[in-house]
Amino acid sequence: MYKVIVAALISALCIAVPVTTVQAANGVKKTVVKKTSAKKKFVKRAGVRRQAAAEPRGKVVRRVVTVRGKKRVVYQRALVAAAAVPAAVAARPTMGDMAGLNLTRDPLDLKSNVALVVDQANAEVLFEKNAGVALPIASITKMMTGLVVVEANQDMDEMLTVTDDDVDRAKFSSSRLRVGDRLTRRNMLHIALMSSENRAASALGRNYPGGLAAFVAAMNAKAQALGMTDTRYADSTGLSKQNVASARDLAKLAMAAYEHPILREFSTDAKAVIERNGRPVQFGTTNGLVVPTSGWQIGLQKTGFINEAGRCVMMQAVIEGRSVIMVLLDAKGTAARVADAMRMKKWLTALKPAPFAETIGSGGAGSALSAGAAAMTHSAAGM
C-alpha cells in the first residue's frame, strides 16, 4: 500500500511540471504581445541588449530579452530619431558687406549694395547708391574684354583653340568648352558675352598680340582712356576678385561698348547655335531679361557672379521711351539682381517726363532723398 501511494505522488509531480512550464510559456507570450505596443516601456523593463550600431528607421531588428530569468528572442521595428537639422549657415560676406555697404538703405529696398541709373542721352544720374565705391565686378569684366578685342581689329574668323591654360583652377568654374575645342574668334566672343564662357574669354586674351599680359594691360589702358579711374583689371574673365570697378565707371564702359553693334548683338542674344569643332552646339544667355517674353527692351548687357562680388548686372535698356544705363552690383540671392531691376524699372516707369534723381550715400548709412527730389545733373566725366 505504501508503494502505491509513493508511485501516485511521483506521477502527480511529473504531471505538474509540464503544466507549470506551459503556463510560464503562455505567460511569457502574453507579456511579449502586451508590451510590443509600448516598446519603450517593454525594452526598459525587460533589459534589452541593444546592438552597438544605430539602426535605420523602420528596420525590423532581432533582439534578445530576459523575462523572469529566461532569455527570449523577439522582433521589433526600430524607432530612430531623425537627425537634427543644422542651423542655417550664414552666407559668406561679400567685399561690399565687409566695407559696410549693406548698411545703406534706399527707398526701393534694393538687395544690391550698389545701384546706378543714368540717362544715356545726357549722362544725368537718375538713381545712385554707393556708386563711387570700387568693388569686384566678376564677369562684367567680359564687356571690357569684348571692347578690347573689337577695337584691336583682330581677324574674327581666325580659329582659336582652348588650351589647358584656359582651365579655371582658382574657382573651378564649369565650362561647356573642353581643352582642344576649336572656335572662331567671333564665336569665342559671342559665347563669352552671351553665355559668360570663361574659357572663351581666356582664349581671347591669350590670343592677343603679346599674350594675356599684354591683353590685360590693354584693358587697363582702355579703362583709363574712358576715365574709369576706379577700375583695375587682372584677367580677361572676371574670375579674379582683383577685377574691380565702381558703378560710375561701369556706366562709362556701357556707353562706350554700346557704340559697337557686334557687342550689342552678342550680349543680347537669348540663344545661338555656335560651331564648336565644326559641329553646331546651342548656347544660351545668362540674363533672363533679354528673352522676348520678358517685356524688357535691352540693347546691351552683361551679368556676373563670384562670391566676393555677389550678383551683378550692367545693361542698357529703354524704359518709357528713355534710354538708360543701369548698373546693379553685389546683390544677394540668385534672383536678387532681377528683382532689383524690376523694382528699378517700375520706379522709372512711374516717373513722368520731368526727370527726378534719387541719390543714396556713396558709403555707410548715407542719406536718402524721397522720390521727387530735385534733379541732379552729372557730366559724363563726373560719373
CSV table of N, CA and C in Angstrom, one decimal, residues 115-246:
chain,number,residue,atom,x,y,z
A,115,ALA,N,23.9,100.6,-56.7
A,115,ALA,CA,23.0,100.8,-57.8
A,115,ALA,C,23.2,102.1,-58.5
A,116,LEU,N,23.1,102.2,-59.8
A,116,LEU,CA,23.2,103.4,-60.5
A,116,LEU,C,22.3,103.3,-61.8
A,117,VAL,N,21.6,104.4,-62.0
A,117,VAL,CA,20.8,104.5,-63.2
A,117,VAL,C,21.1,105.9,-63.8
A,118,VAL,N,21.6,105.9,-65.1
A,118,VAL,CA,22.0,107.1,-65.8
A,118,VAL,C,21.2,107.2,-67.1
A,119,ASP,N,20.8,108.4,-67.4
A,119,ASP,CA,20.2,108.7,-68.7
A,119,ASP,C,21.2,108.7,-69.7
A,120,GLN,N,21.1,107.8,-70.7
A,120,GLN,CA,22.1,107.6,-71.7
A,120,GLN,C,22.3,108.8,-72.6
A,121,ALA,N,21.3,109.6,-72.7
A,121,ALA,CA,21.3,110.8,-73.7
A,121,ALA,C,22.2,111.9,-73.1
A,122,ASN,N,22.1,112.1,-71.8
A,122,ASN,CA,22.8,113.3,-71.3
A,122,ASN,C,23.6,113.0,-70.0
A,123,ALA,N,23.8,111.7,-69.7
A,123,ALA,CA,24.6,111.3,-68.5
A,123,ALA,C,24.0,111.8,-67.2
A,124,GLU,N,22.8,112.1,-67.2
A,124,GLU,CA,22.1,112.5,-65.9
A,124,GLU,C,21.9,111.3,-65.0
A,125,VAL,N,22.3,111.5,-63.8
A,125,VAL,CA,22.1,110.4,-62.8
A,125,VAL,C,20.7,110.4,-62.3
A,126,LEU,N,19.9,109.4,-62.5
A,126,LEU,CA,18.6,109.3,-62.0
A,126,LEU,C,18.4,108.6,-60.7
A,127,PHE,N,19.3,107.7,-60.4
A,127,PHE,CA,19.3,107.0,-59.1
A,127,PHE,C,20.7,106.6,-58.8
A,128,GLU,N,21.1,106.7,-57.6
A,128,GLU,CA,22.5,106.4,-57.2
A,128,GLU,C,22.6,105.9,-55.8
A,129,LYS,N,23.3,104.8,-55.6
A,129,LYS,CA,23.5,104.2,-54.3
A,129,LYS,C,24.9,103.6,-54.2
A,130,ASN,N,25.8,104.2,-53.5
A,130,ASN,CA,27.2,103.7,-53.3
A,130,ASN,C,27.9,103.6,-54.7
A,131,ALA,N,27.5,104.4,-55.6
A,131,ALA,CA,28.0,104.3,-57.0
A,131,ALA,C,29.5,104.6,-57.2
A,132,GLY,N,30.1,105.2,-56.2
A,132,GLY,CA,31.5,105.6,-56.3
A,132,GLY,C,32.5,104.6,-55.7
A,133,VAL,N,32.0,103.5,-55.2
A,133,VAL,CA,32.8,102.5,-54.5
A,133,VAL,C,33.3,101.4,-55.4
A,134,ALA,N,34.6,101.2,-55.5
A,134,ALA,CA,35.1,100.2,-56.3
A,134,ALA,C,35.0,98.8,-55.7
A,135,LEU,N,34.4,97.9,-56.4
A,135,LEU,CA,34.1,96.5,-55.9
A,135,LEU,C,34.4,95.5,-57.0
A,136,PRO,N,34.6,94.2,-56.6
A,136,PRO,CA,34.8,93.2,-57.6
A,136,PRO,C,33.6,93.2,-58.6
A,137,ILE,N,33.8,93.0,-59.9
A,137,ILE,CA,32.7,93.1,-60.8
A,137,ILE,C,32.5,91.7,-61.6
A,138,ALA,N,33.2,90.7,-61.2
A,138,ALA,CA,33.0,89.4,-61.8
A,138,ALA,C,33.0,89.4,-63.3
A,139,SER,N,32.0,88.7,-63.9
A,139,SER,CA,32.1,88.6,-65.4
A,139,SER,C,31.6,89.8,-66.1
A,140,ILE,N,31.2,90.9,-65.4
A,140,ILE,CA,31.0,92.1,-66.2
A,140,ILE,C,32.4,92.5,-66.8
A,141,THR,N,33.5,92.0,-66.3
A,141,THR,CA,34.8,92.2,-66.9
A,141,THR,C,34.8,91.9,-68.4
A,142,LYS,N,34.0,90.9,-68.8
A,142,LYS,CA,34.0,90.4,-70.2
A,142,LYS,C,33.5,91.4,-71.2
A,143,MET,N,32.8,92.5,-70.7
A,143,MET,CA,32.4,93.5,-71.6
A,143,MET,C,33.7,94.3,-72.0
A,144,MET,N,34.6,94.6,-71.1
A,144,MET,CA,35.8,95.2,-71.5
A,144,MET,C,36.7,94.3,-72.3
A,145,THR,N,36.6,93.0,-72.1
A,145,THR,CA,37.3,92.0,-72.9
A,145,THR,C,36.8,92.1,-74.3
A,146,GLY,N,35.5,92.2,-74.5
A,146,GLY,CA,34.9,92.3,-75.8
A,146,GLY,C,35.3,93.6,-76.5
A,147,LEU,N,35.3,94.7,-75.7
A,147,LEU,CA,35.6,96.0,-76.3
A,147,LEU,C,37.1,96.1,-76.8
A,148,VAL,N,38.0,95.5,-76.0
A,148,VAL,CA,39.4,95.5,-76.5
A,148,VAL,C,39.6,94.6,-77.7
A,149,VAL,N,38.9,93.4,-77.8
A,149,VAL,CA,39.0,92.6,-78.9
A,149,VAL,C,38.5,93.3,-80.2
A,150,VAL,N,37.4,93.9,-80.1
A,150,VAL,CA,36.7,94.6,-81.2
A,150,VAL,C,37.6,95.7,-81.7
A,151,GLU,N,38.1,96.5,-80.8
A,151,GLU,CA,38.8,97.7,-81.2
A,151,GLU,C,40.3,97.4,-81.6
A,152,ALA,N,40.7,96.1,-81.4
A,152,ALA,CA,42.0,95.7,-81.9
A,152,ALA,C,42.0,95.3,-83.3
A,153,ASN,N,40.8,95.2,-83.9
A,153,ASN,CA,40.6,94.8,-85.3
A,153,ASN,C,41.2,93.5,-85.6
A,154,GLN,N,41.2,92.5,-84.7
A,154,GLN,CA,41.7,91.2,-85.0
A,154,GLN,C,40.8,90.4,-85.9
A,155,ASP,N,41.3,89.4,-86.6
A,155,ASP,CA,40.6,88.6,-87.6
A,155,ASP,C,39.5,87.8,-86.8
A,156,MET,N,38.3,88.1,-87.0
A,156,MET,CA,37.2,87.5,-86.3
A,156,MET,C,36.9,86.0,-86.8
A,157,ASP,N,37.5,85.7,-87.9
A,157,ASP,CA,37.3,84.3,-88.5
A,157,ASP,C,38.5,83.4,-88.1
A,158,GLU,N,39.5,83.9,-87.4
A,158,GLU,CA,40.7,83.1,-87.1
A,158,GLU,C,40.2,82.0,-86.1
A,159,MET,N,40.7,80.8,-86.3
A,159,MET,CA,40.4,79.7,-85.4
A,159,MET,C,41.2,79.8,-84.1
A,160,LEU,N,40.6,79.7,-83.0
A,160,LEU,CA,41.3,79.7,-81.7
A,160,LEU,C,41.1,78.4,-81.0
A,161,THR,N,42.1,77.9,-80.3
A,161,THR,CA,42.0,76.6,-79.6
A,161,THR,C,42.0,76.8,-78.1
A,162,VAL,N,41.0,76.1,-77.4
A,162,VAL,CA,41.0,76.1,-75.9
A,162,VAL,C,42.2,75.2,-75.5
A,163,THR,N,43.0,75.8,-74.6
A,163,THR,CA,44.2,75.0,-74.1
A,163,THR,C,44.0,74.8,-72.6
A,164,ASP,N,45.0,74.1,-72.0
A,164,ASP,CA,45.0,73.9,-70.6
A,164,ASP,C,45.1,75.2,-69.8
A,165,ASP,N,45.7,76.2,-70.4
A,165,ASP,CA,45.9,77.5,-69.8
A,165,ASP,C,44.6,78.2,-69.5
A,166,ASP,N,43.5,77.8,-70.2
A,166,ASP,CA,42.2,78.4,-70.1
A,166,ASP,C,41.3,77.7,-69.0
A,167,VAL,N,41.8,76.7,-68.5
A,167,VAL,CA,41.0,76.0,-67.4
A,167,VAL,C,41.2,76.7,-66.1
A,168,ASP,N,40.0,77.0,-65.5
A,168,ASP,CA,40.0,77.7,-64.2
A,168,ASP,C,40.4,76.8,-63.0
A,169,ARG,N,41.5,77.0,-62.5
A,169,ARG,CA,42.0,76.2,-61.4
A,169,ARG,C,42.0,77.0,-60.1
A,170,ALA,N,41.4,78.2,-60.1
A,170,ALA,CA,41.2,79.0,-58.9
A,170,ALA,C,39.9,78.8,-58.3
A,171,LYS,N,38.8,78.9,-59.1
A,171,LYS,CA,37.5,78.7,-58.6
A,171,LYS,C,36.8,77.5,-59.1
A,172,PHE,N,37.4,76.8,-60.1
A,172,PHE,CA,36.9,75.6,-60.6
A,172,PHE,C,35.5,75.8,-61.2
A,173,SER,N,35.4,76.9,-62.0
A,173,SER,CA,34.1,77.2,-62.6
A,173,SER,C,33.9,76.2,-63.8
A,174,SER,N,32.6,75.9,-64.0
A,174,SER,CA,32.2,75.0,-65.1
A,174,SER,C,32.3,75.7,-66.5
A,175,SER,N,32.4,74.8,-67.5
A,175,SER,CA,32.5,75.3,-68.9
A,175,SER,C,32.0,74.2,-69.8
A,176,ARG,N,31.4,74.7,-70.9
A,176,ARG,CA,31.0,73.7,-71.9
A,176,ARG,C,32.1,73.5,-73.0
A,177,LEU,N,33.1,74.2,-72.8
A,177,LEU,CA,34.3,74.1,-73.7
A,177,LEU,C,35.3,73.1,-73.1
A,178,ARG,N,35.8,72.2,-73.9
A,178,ARG,CA,36.8,71.3,-73.5
A,178,ARG,C,38.2,71.7,-74.1
A,179,VAL,N,39.2,71.3,-73.4
A,179,VAL,CA,40.6,71.5,-73.9
A,179,VAL,C,40.7,70.9,-75.3
A,180,GLY,N,41.2,71.6,-76.2
A,180,GLY,CA,41.3,71.1,-77.6
A,180,GLY,C,40.2,71.6,-78.5
A,181,ASP,N,39.1,72.1,-77.9
A,181,ASP,CA,38.0,72.7,-78.8
A,181,ASP,C,38.5,73.8,-79.6
A,182,ARG,N,38.0,73.9,-80.9
A,182,ARG,CA,38.4,75.0,-81.8
A,182,ARG,C,37.1,75.8,-82.2
A,183,LEU,N,37.2,77.1,-82.0
A,183,LEU,CA,36.1,78.0,-82.4
A,183,LEU,C,36.8,79.2,-83.0
A,184,THR,N,36.0,79.9,-83.9
A,184,THR,CA,36.5,81.2,-84.4
A,184,THR,C,36.5,82.2,-83.3
A,185,ARG,N,37.3,83.3,-83.5
A,185,ARG,CA,37.3,84.4,-82.6
A,185,ARG,C,35.9,85.0,-82.4
A,186,ARG,N,35.2,85.0,-83.5
A,186,ARG,CA,33.8,85.6,-83.4
A,186,ARG,C,33.0,84.7,-82.5
A,187,ASN,N,33.0,83.4,-82.6
A,187,ASN,CA,32.2,82.6,-81.7
A,187,ASN,C,32.7,82.6,-80.3
A,188,MET,N,34.0,82.7,-80.1
A,188,MET,CA,34.5,82.8,-78.7
A,188,MET,C,34.0,84.1,-78.1
A,189,LEU,N,34.0,85.2,-78.8
A,189,LEU,CA,33.5,86.5,-78.3
A,189,LEU,C,32.0,86.3,-78.1
A,190,HIS,N,31.3,85.7,-79.0
A,190,HIS,CA,29.8,85.5,-78.8
A,190,HIS,C,29.4,84.8,-77.5
A,191,ILE,N,30.0,83.7,-77.3
A,191,ILE,CA,29.6,82.9,-76.1
A,191,ILE,C,30.2,83.5,-74.8
A,192,ALA,N,31.3,84.3,-74.9
A,192,ALA,CA,31.9,85.0,-73.7
A,192,ALA,C,30.9,86.0,-73.3
A,193,LEU,N,30.2,86.7,-74.2
A,193,LEU,CA,29.3,87.8,-73.8
A,193,LEU,C,27.9,87.2,-73.5
A,194,MET,N,27.4,86.3,-74.3
A,194,MET,CA,26.1,85.8,-74.1
A,194,MET,C,26.0,84.8,-73.0
A,195,SER,N,26.9,83.8,-73.0
A,195,SER,CA,26.9,82.7,-72.0
A,195,SER,C,27.9,82.8,-70.9
A,196,SER,N,28.7,83.9,-70.9
A,196,SER,CA,29.7,84.1,-69.9
A,196,SER,C,30.7,83.0,-69.8
A,197,GLU,N,31.1,82.5,-71.0
A,197,GLU,CA,32.0,81.3,-71.0
A,197,GLU,C,33.4,81.8,-70.7
A,198,ASN,N,33.9,81.3,-69.5
A,198,ASN,CA,35.2,81.8,-69.0
A,198,ASN,C,36.4,81.3,-69.9
A,199,ARG,N,36.3,80.1,-70.4
A,199,ARG,CA,37.4,79.6,-71.2
A,199,ARG,C,37.5,80.3,-72.5
A,200,ALA,N,36.3,80.8,-73.0
A,200,ALA,CA,36.3,81.6,-74.3
A,200,ALA,C,37.0,82.9,-74.0
A,201,ALA,N,36.6,83.6,-72.9
A,201,ALA,CA,37.2,84.9,-72.6
A,201,ALA,C,38.7,84.7,-72.3
A,202,SER,N,39.1,83.6,-71.7
A,202,SER,CA,40.6,83.4,-71.5
A,202,SER,C,41.3,83.2,-72.8
A,203,ALA,N,40.7,82.5,-73.7
A,203,ALA,CA,41.3,82.2,-75.0
A,203,ALA,C,41.4,83.5,-75.8
A,204,LEU,N,40.4,84.4,-75.7
A,204,LEU,CA,40.5,85.7,-76.4
A,204,LEU,C,41.7,86.5,-75.9
A,205,GLY,N,41.9,86.5,-74.6
A,205,GLY,CA,43.0,87.2,-74.0
A,205,GLY,C,44.4,86.6,-74.4
A,206,ARG,N,44.5,85.3,-74.4
A,206,ARG,CA,45.7,84.7,-74.8
A,206,ARG,C,46.2,84.9,-76.2
A,207,ASN,N,45.2,85.0,-77.1
A,207,ASN,CA,45.4,85.2,-78.5
A,207,ASN,C,45.5,86.6,-78.9
A,208,TYR,N,45.8,87.5,-78.0
A,208,TYR,CA,46.0,88.9,-78.3
A,208,TYR,C,47.5,89.1,-78.6
A,209,PRO,N,47.9,90.0,-79.4
A,209,PRO,CA,49.4,90.2,-79.7
A,209,PRO,C,50.1,90.5,-78.3
A,210,GLY,N,51.1,89.7,-78.0
A,210,GLY,CA,51.8,89.8,-76.8
A,210,GLY,C,51.3,88.9,-75.7
A,211,GLY,N,50.1,88.2,-75.9
A,211,GLY,CA,49.6,87.3,-75.0
A,211,GLY,C,48.7,87.9,-73.9
A,212,LEU,N,48.3,87.2,-72.9
A,212,LEU,CA,47.4,87.6,-71.9
A,212,LEU,C,47.9,88.8,-71.1
A,213,ALA,N,49.1,88.9,-70.8
A,213,ALA,CA,49.6,90.0,-70.0
A,213,ALA,C,49.4,91.3,-70.8
A,214,ALA,N,49.7,91.3,-72.1
A,214,ALA,CA,49.5,92.4,-73.0
A,214,ALA,C,48.0,92.8,-73.1
A,215,PHE,N,47.2,91.8,-73.1
A,215,PHE,CA,45.8,92.0,-73.2
A,215,PHE,C,45.2,92.7,-72.0
A,216,VAL,N,45.6,92.2,-70.8
A,216,VAL,CA,45.2,92.9,-69.5
A,216,VAL,C,45.7,94.3,-69.5
A,217,ALA,N,46.9,94.5,-70.0
A,217,ALA,CA,47.4,95.9,-70.0
A,217,ALA,C,46.6,96.8,-70.9
A,218,ALA,N,46.1,96.2,-72.0
A,218,ALA,CA,45.3,97.0,-72.9
A,218,ALA,C,43.9,97.2,-72.3
A,219,MET,N,43.4,96.3,-71.5
A,219,MET,CA,42.2,96.5,-70.8
A,219,MET,C,42.3,97.7,-69.8
A,220,ASN,N,43.4,97.7,-69.1
A,220,ASN,CA,43.6,98.8,-68.1
A,220,ASN,C,43.8,100.2,-68.8
A,221,ALA,N,44.5,100.1,-69.9
A,221,ALA,CA,44.7,101.3,-70.7
A,221,ALA,C,43.4,101.9,-71.2
A,222,LYS,N,42.6,101.0,-71.7
A,222,LYS,CA,41.2,101.5,-72.2
A,222,LYS,C,40.4,102.0,-71.1
A,223,ALA,N,40.5,101.4,-69.9
A,223,ALA,CA,39.7,102.0,-68.8
A,223,ALA,C,40.2,103.4,-68.5
A,224,GLN,N,41.5,103.6,-68.5
A,224,GLN,CA,42.0,104.9,-68.2
A,224,GLN,C,41.6,105.9,-69.3
A,225,ALA,N,41.6,105.5,-70.5
A,225,ALA,CA,41.2,106.4,-71.6
A,225,ALA,C,39.7,106.8,-71.5
A,226,LEU,N,38.9,105.9,-70.9
A,226,LEU,CA,37.5,106.2,-70.7
A,226,LEU,C,37.2,107.0,-69.5
A,227,GLY,N,38.2,107.3,-68.7
A,227,GLY,CA,38.0,108.0,-67.4
A,227,GLY,C,37.5,107.1,-66.3
A,228,MET,N,37.8,105.8,-66.4
A,228,MET,CA,37.4,104.8,-65.4
A,228,MET,C,38.4,104.8,-64.3
A,229,THR,N,38.5,105.8,-63.5
A,229,THR,CA,39.6,105.9,-62.5
A,229,THR,C,39.6,105.0,-61.4
A,230,ASP,N,38.4,104.3,-61.1
A,230,ASP,CA,38.3,103.4,-60.0
A,230,ASP,C,38.4,101.9,-60.5
A,231,THR,N,38.9,101.7,-61.7
A,231,THR,CA,38.8,100.4,-62.3
A,231,THR,C,40.2,99.8,-62.4
A,232,ARG,N,40.3,98.5,-62.1
A,232,ARG,CA,41.6,97.7,-62.3
A,232,ARG,C,41.2,96.3,-62.8
A,233,TYR,N,41.9,95.9,-63.8
A,233,TYR,CA,41.7,94.5,-64.3
A,233,TYR,C,42.9,93.6,-64.1
A,234,ALA,N,42.7,92.4,-63.8
A,234,ALA,CA,43.8,91.4,-63.5
A,234,ALA,C,43.7,90.2,-64.5
A,235,ASP,N,42.5,90.0,-65.1
A,235,ASP,CA,42.4,88.9,-66.1
A,235,ASP,C,41.3,89.3,-67.0
A,236,SER,N,41.0,88.4,-68.0
A,236,SER,CA,40.0,88.7,-69.1
A,236,SER,C,38.7,88.1,-68.8
A,237,THR,N,38.6,87.3,-67.7
A,237,THR,CA,37.4,86.5,-67.4
A,237,THR,C,36.5,87.2,-66.3
A,238,GLY,N,37.1,87.8,-65.3
A,238,GLY,CA,36.4,88.3,-64.2
A,238,GLY,C,36.4,87.3,-63.0
A,239,LEU,N,37.1,86.2,-63.1
A,239,LEU,CA,37.1,85.2,-62.0
A,239,LEU,C,38.0,85.8,-60.9
A,240,SER,N,38.9,86.7,-61.1
A,240,SER,CA,39.7,87.2,-60.1
A,240,SER,C,39.0,88.3,-59.3
A,241,LYS,N,39.0,88.3,-58.0
A,241,LYS,CA,38.4,89.4,-57.2
A,241,LYS,C,39.2,90.7,-57.4
A,242,GLN,N,40.3,90.7,-58.0
A,242,GLN,CA,41.1,91.9,-58.3
A,242,GLN,C,40.6,92.7,-59.4
A,243,ASN,N,39.6,92.2,-60.2
A,243,ASN,CA,39.0,93.0,-61.2
A,243,ASN,C,37.9,93.8,-60.5
A,244,VAL,N,38.2,95.1,-60.3
A,244,VAL,CA,37.3,96.0,-59.6
A,244,VAL,C,36.9,97.2,-60.4
A,245,ALA,N,35.8,97.7,-60.1
A,245,ALA,CA,35.3,99.0,-60.7
A,245,ALA,C,34.2,99.5,-59.9
A,246,SER,N,33.9,100.8,-60.1
A,246,SER,CA,32.7,101.4,-59.4
A,246,SER,C,31.6,101.4,-60.4
